[in-house]
Coordinates of C-alpha atoms and ligand atoms in Angstrom, one line a residue:
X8 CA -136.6 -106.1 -203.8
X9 CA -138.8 -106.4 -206.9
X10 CA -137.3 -104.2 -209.7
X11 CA -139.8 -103.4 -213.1
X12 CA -136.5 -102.6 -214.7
X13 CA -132.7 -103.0 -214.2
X14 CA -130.5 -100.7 -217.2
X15 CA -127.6 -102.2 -216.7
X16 CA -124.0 -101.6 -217.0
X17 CA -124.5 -98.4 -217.4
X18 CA -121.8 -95.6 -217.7
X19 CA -124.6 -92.7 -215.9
X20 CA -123.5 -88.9 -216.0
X21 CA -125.0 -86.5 -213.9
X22 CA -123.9 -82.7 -213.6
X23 CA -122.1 -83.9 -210.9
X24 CA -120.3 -87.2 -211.8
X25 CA -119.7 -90.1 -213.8
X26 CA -120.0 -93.7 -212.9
X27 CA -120.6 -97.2 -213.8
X28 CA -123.9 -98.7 -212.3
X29 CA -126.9 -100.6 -213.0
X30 CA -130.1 -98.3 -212.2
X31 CA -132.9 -100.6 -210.6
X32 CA -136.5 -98.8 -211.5
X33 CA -139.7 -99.8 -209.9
X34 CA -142.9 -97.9 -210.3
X35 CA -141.5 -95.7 -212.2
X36 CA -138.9 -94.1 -210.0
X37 CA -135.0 -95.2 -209.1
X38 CA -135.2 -97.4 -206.0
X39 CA -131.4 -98.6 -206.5
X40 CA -128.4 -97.9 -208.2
X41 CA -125.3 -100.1 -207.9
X42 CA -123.6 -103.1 -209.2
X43 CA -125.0 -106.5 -209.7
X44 CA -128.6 -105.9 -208.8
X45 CA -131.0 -108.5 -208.7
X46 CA -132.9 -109.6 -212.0
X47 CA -135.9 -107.1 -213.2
X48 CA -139.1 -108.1 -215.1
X49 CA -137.6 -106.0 -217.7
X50 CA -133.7 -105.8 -218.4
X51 CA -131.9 -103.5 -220.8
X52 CA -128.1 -103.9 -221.5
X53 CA -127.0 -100.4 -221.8
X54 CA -123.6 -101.9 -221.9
X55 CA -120.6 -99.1 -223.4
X56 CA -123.0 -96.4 -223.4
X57 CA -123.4 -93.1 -221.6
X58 CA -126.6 -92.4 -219.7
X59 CA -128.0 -89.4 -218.6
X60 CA -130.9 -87.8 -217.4
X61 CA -134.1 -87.4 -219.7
X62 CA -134.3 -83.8 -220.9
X63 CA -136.0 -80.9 -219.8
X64 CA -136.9 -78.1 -222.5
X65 CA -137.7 -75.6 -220.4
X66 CA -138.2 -73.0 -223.1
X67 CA -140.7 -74.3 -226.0
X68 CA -144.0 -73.4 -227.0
X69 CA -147.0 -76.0 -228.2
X70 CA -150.6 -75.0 -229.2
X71 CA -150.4 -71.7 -227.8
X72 CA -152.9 -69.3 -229.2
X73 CA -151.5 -67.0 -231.8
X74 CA -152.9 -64.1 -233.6
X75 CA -154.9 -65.3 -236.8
X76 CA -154.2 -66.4 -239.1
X77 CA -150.8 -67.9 -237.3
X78 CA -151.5 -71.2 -236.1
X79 CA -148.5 -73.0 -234.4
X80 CA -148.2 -76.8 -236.2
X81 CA -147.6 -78.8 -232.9
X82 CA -150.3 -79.8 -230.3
X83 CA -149.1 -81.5 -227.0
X84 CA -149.5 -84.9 -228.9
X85 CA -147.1 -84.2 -231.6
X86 CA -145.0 -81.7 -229.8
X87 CA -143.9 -84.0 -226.6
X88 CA -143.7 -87.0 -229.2
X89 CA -141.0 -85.6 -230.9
X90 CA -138.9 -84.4 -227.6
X91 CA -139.5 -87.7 -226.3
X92 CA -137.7 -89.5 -229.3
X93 CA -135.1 -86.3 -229.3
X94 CA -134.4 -87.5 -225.3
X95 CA -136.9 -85.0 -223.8
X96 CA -138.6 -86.3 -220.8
X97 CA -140.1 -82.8 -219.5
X98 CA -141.1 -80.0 -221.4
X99 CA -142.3 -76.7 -219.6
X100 CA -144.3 -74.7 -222.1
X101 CA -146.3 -71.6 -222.0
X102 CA -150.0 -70.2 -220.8
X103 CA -149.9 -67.3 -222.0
X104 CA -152.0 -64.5 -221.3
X105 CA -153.7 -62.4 -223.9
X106 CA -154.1 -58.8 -222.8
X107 CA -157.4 -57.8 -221.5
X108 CA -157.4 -61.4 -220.4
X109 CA -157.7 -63.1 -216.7
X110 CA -154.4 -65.2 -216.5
X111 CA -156.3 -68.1 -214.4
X112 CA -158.9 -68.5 -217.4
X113 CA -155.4 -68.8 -219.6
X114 CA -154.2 -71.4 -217.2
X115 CA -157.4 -73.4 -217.7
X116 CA -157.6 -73.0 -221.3
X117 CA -153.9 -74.1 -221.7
X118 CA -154.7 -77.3 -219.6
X119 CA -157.9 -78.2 -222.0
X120 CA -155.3 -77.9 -224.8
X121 CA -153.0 -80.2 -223.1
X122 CA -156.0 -82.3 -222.4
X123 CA -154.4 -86.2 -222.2
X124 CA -152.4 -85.6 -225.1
X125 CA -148.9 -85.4 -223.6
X126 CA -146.3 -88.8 -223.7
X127 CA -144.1 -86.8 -221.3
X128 CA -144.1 -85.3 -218.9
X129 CA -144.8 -81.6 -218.4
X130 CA -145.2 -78.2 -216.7
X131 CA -146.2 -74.8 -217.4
X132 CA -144.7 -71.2 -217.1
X133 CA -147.1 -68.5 -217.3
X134 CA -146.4 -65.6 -219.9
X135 CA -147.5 -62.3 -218.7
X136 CA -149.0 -59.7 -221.2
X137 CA -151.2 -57.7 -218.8
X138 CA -150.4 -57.3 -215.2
X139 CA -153.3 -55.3 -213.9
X140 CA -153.6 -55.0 -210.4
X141 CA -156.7 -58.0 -210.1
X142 CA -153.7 -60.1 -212.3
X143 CA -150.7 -58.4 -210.2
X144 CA -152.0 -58.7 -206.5
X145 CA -154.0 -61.9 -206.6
X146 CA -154.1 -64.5 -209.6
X147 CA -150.6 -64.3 -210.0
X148 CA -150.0 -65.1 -206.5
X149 CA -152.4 -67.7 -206.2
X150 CA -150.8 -69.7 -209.5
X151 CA -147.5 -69.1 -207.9
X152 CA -148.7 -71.0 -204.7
X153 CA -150.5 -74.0 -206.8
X154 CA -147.0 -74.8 -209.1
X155 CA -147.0 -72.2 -211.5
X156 CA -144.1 -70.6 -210.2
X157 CA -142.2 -68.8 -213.5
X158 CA -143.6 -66.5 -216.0
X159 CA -142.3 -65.0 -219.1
X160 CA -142.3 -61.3 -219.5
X161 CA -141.6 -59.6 -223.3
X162 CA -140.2 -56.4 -223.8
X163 CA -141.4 -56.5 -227.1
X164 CA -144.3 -57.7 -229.6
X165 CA -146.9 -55.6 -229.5
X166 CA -149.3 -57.8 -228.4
X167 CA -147.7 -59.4 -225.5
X168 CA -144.9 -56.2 -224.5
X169 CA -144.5 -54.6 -220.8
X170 CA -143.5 -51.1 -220.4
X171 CA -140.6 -50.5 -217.6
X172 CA -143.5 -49.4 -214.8
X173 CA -145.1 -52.9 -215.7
X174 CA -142.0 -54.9 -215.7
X175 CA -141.4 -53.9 -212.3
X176 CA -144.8 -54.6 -210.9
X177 CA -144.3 -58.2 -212.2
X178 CA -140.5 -58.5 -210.7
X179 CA -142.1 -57.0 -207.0
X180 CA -144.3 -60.0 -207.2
X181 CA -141.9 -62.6 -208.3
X182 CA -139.2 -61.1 -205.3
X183 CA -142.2 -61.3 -202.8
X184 CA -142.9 -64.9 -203.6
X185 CA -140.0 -66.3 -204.5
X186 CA -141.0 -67.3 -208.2
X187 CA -138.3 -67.1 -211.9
X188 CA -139.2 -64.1 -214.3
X189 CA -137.7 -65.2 -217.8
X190 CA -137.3 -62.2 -219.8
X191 CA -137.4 -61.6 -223.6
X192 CA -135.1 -58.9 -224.2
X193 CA -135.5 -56.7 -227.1
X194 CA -136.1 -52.6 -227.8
X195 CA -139.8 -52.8 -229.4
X196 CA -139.7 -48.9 -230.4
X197 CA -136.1 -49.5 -232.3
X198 CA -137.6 -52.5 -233.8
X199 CA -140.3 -50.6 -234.7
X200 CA -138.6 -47.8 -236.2
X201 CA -135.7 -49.7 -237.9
X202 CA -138.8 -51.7 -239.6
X203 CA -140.4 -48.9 -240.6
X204 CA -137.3 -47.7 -242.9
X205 CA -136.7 -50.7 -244.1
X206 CA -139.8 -51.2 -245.2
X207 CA -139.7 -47.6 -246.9
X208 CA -136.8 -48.8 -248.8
X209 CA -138.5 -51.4 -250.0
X210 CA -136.4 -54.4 -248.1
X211 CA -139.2 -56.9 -247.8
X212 CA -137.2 -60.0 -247.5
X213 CA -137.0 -62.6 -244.5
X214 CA -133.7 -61.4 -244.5
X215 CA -134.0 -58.0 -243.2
X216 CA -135.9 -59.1 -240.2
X217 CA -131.7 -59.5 -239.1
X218 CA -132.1 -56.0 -240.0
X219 CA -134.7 -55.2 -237.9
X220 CA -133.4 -56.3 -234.8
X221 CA -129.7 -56.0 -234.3
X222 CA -127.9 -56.8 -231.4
X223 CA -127.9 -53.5 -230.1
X224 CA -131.2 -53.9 -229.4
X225 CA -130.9 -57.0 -227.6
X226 CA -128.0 -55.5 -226.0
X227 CA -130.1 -52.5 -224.9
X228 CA -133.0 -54.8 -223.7
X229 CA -130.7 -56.9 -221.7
X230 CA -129.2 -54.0 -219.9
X231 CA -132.3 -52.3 -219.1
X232 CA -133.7 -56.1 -217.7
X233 CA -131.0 -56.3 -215.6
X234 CA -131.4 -53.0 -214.4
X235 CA -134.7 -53.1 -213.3
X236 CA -134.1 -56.9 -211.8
X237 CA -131.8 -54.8 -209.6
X238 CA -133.7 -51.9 -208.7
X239 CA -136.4 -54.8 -207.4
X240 CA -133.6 -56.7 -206.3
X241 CA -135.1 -59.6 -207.4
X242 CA -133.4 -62.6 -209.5
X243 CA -133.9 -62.9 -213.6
X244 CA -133.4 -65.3 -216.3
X245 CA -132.3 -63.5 -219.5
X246 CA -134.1 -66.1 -222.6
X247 CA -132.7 -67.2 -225.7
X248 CA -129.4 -65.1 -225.8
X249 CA -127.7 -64.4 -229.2
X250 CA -124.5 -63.2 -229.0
X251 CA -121.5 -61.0 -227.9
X252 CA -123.6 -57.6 -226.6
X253 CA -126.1 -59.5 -224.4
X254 CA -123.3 -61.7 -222.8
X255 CA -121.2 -59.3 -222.1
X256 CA -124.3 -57.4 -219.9
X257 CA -125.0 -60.7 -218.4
X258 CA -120.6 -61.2 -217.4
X259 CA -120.9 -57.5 -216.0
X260 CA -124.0 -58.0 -214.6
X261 CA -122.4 -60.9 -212.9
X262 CA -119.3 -59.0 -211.8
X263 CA -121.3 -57.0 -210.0
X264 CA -122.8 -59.7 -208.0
X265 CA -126.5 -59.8 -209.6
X266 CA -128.3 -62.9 -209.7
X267 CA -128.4 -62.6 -213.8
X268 CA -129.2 -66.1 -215.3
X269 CA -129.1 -66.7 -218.8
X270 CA -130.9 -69.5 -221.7
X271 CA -129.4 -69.7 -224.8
X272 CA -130.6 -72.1 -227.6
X273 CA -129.0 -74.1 -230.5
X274 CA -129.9 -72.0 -233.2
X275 CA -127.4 -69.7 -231.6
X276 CA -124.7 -72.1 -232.3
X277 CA -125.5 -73.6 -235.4
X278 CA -127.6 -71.0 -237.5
X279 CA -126.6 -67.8 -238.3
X280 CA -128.0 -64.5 -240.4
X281 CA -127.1 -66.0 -243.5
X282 CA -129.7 -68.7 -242.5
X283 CA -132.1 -65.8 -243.3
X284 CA -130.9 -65.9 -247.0
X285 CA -127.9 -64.2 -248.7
X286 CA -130.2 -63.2 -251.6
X287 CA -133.9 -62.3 -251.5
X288 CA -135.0 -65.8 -251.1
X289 CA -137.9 -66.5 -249.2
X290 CA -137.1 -69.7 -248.1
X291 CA -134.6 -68.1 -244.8
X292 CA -138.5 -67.9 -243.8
X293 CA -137.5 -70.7 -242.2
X294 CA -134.8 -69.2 -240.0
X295 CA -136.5 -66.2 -238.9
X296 CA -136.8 -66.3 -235.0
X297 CA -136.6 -63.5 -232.5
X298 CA -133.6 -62.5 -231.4
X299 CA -132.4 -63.9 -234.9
X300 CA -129.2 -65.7 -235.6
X301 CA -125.8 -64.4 -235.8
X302 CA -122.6 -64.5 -237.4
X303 CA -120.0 -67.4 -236.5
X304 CA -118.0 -65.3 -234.4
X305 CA -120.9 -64.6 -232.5
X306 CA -121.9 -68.7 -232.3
X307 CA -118.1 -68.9 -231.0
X308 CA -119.1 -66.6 -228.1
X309 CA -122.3 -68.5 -227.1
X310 CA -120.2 -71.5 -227.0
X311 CA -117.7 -70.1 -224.7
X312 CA -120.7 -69.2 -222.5
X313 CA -121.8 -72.7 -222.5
X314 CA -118.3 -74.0 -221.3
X315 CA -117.5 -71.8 -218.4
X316 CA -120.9 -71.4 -216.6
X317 CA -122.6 -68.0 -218.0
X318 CA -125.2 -69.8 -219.2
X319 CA -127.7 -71.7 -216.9
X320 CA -130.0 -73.6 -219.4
X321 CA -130.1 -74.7 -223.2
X322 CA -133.3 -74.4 -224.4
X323 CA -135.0 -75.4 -228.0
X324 CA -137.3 -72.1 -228.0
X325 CA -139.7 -74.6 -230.4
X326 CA -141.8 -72.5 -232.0
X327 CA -143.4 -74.8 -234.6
X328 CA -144.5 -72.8 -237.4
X329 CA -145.5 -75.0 -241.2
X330 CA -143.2 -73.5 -243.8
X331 CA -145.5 -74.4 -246.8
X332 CA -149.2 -72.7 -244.7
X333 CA -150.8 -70.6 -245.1
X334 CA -151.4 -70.3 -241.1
X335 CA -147.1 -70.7 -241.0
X336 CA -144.4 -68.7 -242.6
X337 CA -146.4 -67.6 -245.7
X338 CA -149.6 -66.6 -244.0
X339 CA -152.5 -66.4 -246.0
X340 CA -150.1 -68.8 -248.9
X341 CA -148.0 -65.3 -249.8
X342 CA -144.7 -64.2 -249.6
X343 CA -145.0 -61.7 -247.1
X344 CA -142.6 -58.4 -246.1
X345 CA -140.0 -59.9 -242.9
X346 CA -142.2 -58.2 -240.5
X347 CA -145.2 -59.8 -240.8
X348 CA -143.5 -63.7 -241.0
X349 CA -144.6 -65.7 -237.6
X350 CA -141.3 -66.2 -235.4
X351 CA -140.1 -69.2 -234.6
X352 CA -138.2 -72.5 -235.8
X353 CA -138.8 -76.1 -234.6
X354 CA -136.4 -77.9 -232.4
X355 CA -137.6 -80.0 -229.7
X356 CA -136.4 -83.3 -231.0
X357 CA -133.0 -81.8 -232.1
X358 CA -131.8 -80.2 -229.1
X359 CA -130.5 -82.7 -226.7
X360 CA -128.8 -84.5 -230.5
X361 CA -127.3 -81.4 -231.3
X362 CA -125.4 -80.5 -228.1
X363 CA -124.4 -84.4 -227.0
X364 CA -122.7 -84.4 -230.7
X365 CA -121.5 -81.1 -231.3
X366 CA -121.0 -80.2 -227.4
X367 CA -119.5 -83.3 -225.6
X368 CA -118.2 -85.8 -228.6
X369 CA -116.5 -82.7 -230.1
X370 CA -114.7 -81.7 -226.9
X371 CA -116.6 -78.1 -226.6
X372 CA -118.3 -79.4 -223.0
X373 CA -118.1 -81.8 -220.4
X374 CA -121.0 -84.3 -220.1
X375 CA -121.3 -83.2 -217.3
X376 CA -121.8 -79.7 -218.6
X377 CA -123.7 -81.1 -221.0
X378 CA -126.5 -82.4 -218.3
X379 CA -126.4 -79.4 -215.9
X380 CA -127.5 -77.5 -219.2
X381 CA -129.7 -79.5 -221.1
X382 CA -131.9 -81.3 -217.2
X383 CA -130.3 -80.7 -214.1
X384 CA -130.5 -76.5 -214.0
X385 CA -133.6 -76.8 -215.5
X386 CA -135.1 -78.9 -213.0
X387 CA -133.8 -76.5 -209.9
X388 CA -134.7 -73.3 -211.6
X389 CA -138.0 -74.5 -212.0
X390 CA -138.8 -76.0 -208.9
X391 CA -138.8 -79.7 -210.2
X392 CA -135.6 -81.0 -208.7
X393 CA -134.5 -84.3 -207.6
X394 CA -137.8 -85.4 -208.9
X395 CA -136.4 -84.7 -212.4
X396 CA -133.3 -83.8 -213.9
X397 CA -131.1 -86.1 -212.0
X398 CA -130.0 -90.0 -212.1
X399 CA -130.6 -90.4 -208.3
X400 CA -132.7 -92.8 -206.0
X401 CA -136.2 -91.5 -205.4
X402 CA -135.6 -89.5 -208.6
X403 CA -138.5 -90.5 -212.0
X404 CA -136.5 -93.0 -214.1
X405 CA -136.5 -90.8 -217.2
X406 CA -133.4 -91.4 -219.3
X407 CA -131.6 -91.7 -222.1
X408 CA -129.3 -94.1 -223.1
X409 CA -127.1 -92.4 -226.1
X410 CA -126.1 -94.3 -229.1
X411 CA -122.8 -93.2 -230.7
X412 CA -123.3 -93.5 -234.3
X413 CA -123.6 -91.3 -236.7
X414 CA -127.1 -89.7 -238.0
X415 CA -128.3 -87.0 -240.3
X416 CA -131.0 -85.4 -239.7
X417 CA -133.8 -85.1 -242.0
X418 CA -137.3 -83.7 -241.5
X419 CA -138.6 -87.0 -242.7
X420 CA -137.6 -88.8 -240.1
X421 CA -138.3 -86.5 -237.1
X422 CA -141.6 -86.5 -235.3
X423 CA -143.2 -83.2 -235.1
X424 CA -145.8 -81.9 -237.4
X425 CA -143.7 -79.2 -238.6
X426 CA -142.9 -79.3 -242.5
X427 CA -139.1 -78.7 -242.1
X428 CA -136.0 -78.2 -239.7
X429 CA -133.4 -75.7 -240.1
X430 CA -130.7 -78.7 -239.5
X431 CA -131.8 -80.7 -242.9
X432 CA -128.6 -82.2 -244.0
X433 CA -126.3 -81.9 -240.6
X434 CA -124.2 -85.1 -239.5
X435 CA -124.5 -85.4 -236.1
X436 CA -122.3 -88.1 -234.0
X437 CA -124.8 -89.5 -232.2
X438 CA -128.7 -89.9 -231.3
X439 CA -130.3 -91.2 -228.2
X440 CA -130.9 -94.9 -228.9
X441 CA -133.2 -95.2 -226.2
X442 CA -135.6 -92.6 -223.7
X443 CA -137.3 -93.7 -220.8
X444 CA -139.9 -91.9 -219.3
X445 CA -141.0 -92.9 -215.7
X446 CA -139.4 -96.3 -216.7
X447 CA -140.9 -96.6 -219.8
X448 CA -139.6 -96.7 -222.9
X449 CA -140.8 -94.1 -225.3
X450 CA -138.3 -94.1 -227.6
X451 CA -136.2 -97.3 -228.7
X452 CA -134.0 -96.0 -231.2
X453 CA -135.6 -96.4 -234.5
X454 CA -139.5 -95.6 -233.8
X455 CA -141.8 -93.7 -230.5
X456 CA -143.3 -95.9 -228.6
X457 CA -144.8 -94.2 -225.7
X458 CA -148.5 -93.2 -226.3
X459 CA -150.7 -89.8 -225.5
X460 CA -151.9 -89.2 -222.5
X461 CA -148.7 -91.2 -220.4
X462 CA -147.5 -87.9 -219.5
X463 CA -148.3 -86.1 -216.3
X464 CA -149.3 -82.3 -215.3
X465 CA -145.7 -81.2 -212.8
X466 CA -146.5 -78.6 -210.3
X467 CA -143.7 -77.1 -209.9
X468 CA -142.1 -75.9 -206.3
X469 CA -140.2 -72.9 -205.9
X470 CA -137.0 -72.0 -207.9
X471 CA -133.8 -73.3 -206.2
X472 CA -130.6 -72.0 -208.3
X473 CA -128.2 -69.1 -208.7
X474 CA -125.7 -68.0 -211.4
X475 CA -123.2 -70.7 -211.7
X476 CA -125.1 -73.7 -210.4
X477 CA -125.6 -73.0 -207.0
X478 CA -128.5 -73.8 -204.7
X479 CA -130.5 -70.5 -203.3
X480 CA -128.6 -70.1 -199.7
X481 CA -125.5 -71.4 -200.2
Ligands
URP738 O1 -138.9 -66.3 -232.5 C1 -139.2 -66.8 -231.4 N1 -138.3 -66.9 -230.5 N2 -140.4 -67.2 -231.2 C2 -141.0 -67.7 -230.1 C3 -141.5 -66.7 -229.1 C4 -140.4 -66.2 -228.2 O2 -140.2 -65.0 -228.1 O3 -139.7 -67.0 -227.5
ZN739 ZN1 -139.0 -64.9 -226.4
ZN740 ZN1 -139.9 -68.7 -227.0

């Protein structure tokens, strides 16, 4: 058989196993894996080195329309650039849906964004801000049936929040067509209020917006999700999870029996409030994401949740916001009260580094673990699996060979178009030294060499996971 590409000698992890083989590619997909294969037009000696399945950020946002002046920093050029040399090989971002607006002219405006700009791979989730009954009973379906098959539903942001009445018109239709409902859960009236008073006392500061949304009112969020995912009875996925409250919802939800899945994201683990600033400094700016970061008992508890199977998915949540912008954290160039300071922090090209190093080579996770969270649940929950997500033949040869060495991480030398990252400074233990998308290499340790426009649109089947790993029907 004519082979494009033999990795050889490879030590390949999947969520499932570890083993030696060589991995035979040929237009880009695995046609063989095994020892000794024949020569390949291309060979690469992964010799000593763990390989796993390309990543799949299946929480991150790129060019998606913001109110002015915000204006996010990466386009799908610069945004899948950076996951690629970060060992991202899929990245599902979001349409979203302004209110008032149809969701099928979001679709297509999201598409002309994405234009041929991608060097990965990619897929969309839909986020839905205004399910009227022309959005409700037919364009959602319809999207659902051409590979749209998640959406994201907020419980709070003005501009993009459900009520409970609407939150369970958009479960019905997830349960009758069997598509994922990712849910941002947070109380917008206690955000609301608690914002007000602090604003009244004059607490302007990025760090109050830790303040302004404690975990009781993520707690309160996620309970009331859950709820109404049951009174549907309907599967959810609770996003980017912060702490103790919201995971022990999700463990009783679980008790229980509900299908309750659960994202978290690194800045869970390895930011906290103090990120924010311990004084009035404007520059925890940077920090400020929604739900914000904890304390480090709190980052104990998300890891715990990572180890024993609480958590489905690890997401980057990358929303790429310019620090120094006047369309970024200081909008319109001023120091602005916490409220009015875009959410969001970068992370596409740190996630999979992050969790390799501080996960697997620090004994926290399996790598096994490691690739359930970071491709392989991913890929099932949203409909993309064996095609991605695994090391398998018939599966897209995108992987990462991982290069144990140690790295810090400066802004500098990361690839988005985002002014700073919130890890500036951190050692990590090791850095993918090579990614392969579709067999080619788009990363090769030191610079990206894939180009625009290599990556393809994914439409995306039906969701096939429950709580814990395990396929729908078993
Ligand atoms: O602060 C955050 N997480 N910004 C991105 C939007 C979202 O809610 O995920
Ligand atoms: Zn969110
Ligand atoms: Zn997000």
């Amino acid at each position: 058989m004519d082979l494009d590409l033999v990795v050889r000698n490879a030590r390949i992890a999947t969520a499932g196993d570890v083993f030696d083989a060589d991995i035979g590619v040929r237009d880009g997909r695995i046609v063989l894996l095994g020892e000794g294969l024949p020569a390949g037009a291309r060979e690469i000696d992964a010799a000593g080195r763990t390989v796993t399945p390309g990543g799949i950020d299946s929480h991150c946002h790129l060019d998606q329309p913001m109110p002015p002046p915000a204006r996010m920093a990466d386009d799908f050029e610069s945004g899948t650039r950076s996951a690629a040399c970060g060992g991202t090989t899929t990245v599902i971002p979001f349409a979203a849906q302004a209110k008032g607006q149809s969701l099928r002219e979001a679709v297509d405006d999201y598409h002309r964004r994405a234009g041929n700009k991608a060097a990965i791979d990619y897929a969309f989730h839909l986020i839905v801000s205004d399910p009227a009954p022309s959005v409700a009973q037919e364009e959602l379906p319809a999207l659902i049936s051409e590979g749209y098959t998640s959406f994201k539903i907020y419980m709070t942001y003005d501009d993009l929040k459900l009520d409970d009445r609407q939150v369970l018109d958009v479960l019905s239709v997830a349960r009758e067509h069997g598509a994922m409902t990712m849910v941002h859960a947070e109380n917008a009236d206690c955000i609301g209020w608690l914002t007000e008073r602090l604003l009244a006392a004059g607490k302007r500061a990025p760090r109050y917006h830790a303040a302004s949304r404690p975990m009781l009112v993520e707690r309160e969020a996620t309970h009331r999700a859950i709820a109404l995912s049951e009174l549907v009875d309907v599967p959810i996925l609770i996003v980017h999870v912060s702490g103790r409250e919201a995971v022990e919802q999700i463990r009783w939800a679980r008790g229980r029996g509900l299908p309750i899945l659960a994202e978290t994201c690194p800045q869970y683990l390895f930011l906290s409030a103090e990120d924010l600033g311990i004084d009035d400094d404007y520059q925890g700016a940077r920090c400020v994401c929604s739900p914000p970061p904890r304390d480090r008992a709190n980052q104990q508890v998300i890891w715990d949740g990572l180890r024993d199977d609480l958590f489905t998915v690890l997401s980057s949540d990358h929303a790429p916001f310019n620090y120094d912008d006047p369309a970024g954290k200081r909008p319109e160039g001023e120091e602005v009260s916490f409220d009015r300071i875009p959410n969001g922090i970068p992370g596409l090209e740190t996630r999979m580094p992050l969790l390799y190093s501080e996960g697997v080579l620090e004994g926290r996770i399996s790598v096994n673990r490691f690739v359930a969270l970071t491709a392989t649940h991913a890929a099932r929950l949203y409909g993309l699996y064996p095609r991605k997500g695994t090391i398998a033949v018939g599966s897209d040869a995108d992987l990462v060979i991982w290069d144990e060495r140690a790295v810090t991480i400066e802004n500098a030398r990361l690839h988005h178009a985002v002014d700073y990252t919130p890890y500036e400074g951190r050692t990590l233990r090791a850095w993918p030294g090579m990614t392969l998308s579709r067999g080619e290499v788009v990363w090769d340790g030191e610079k990206f060499t894939g180009r625009a426009g290599h990556g393809r649109f994914l439409r995306c089947d039906l969701p096939s996971l429950l709580p814990g790993g395990g396929p729908v029907g078993t």
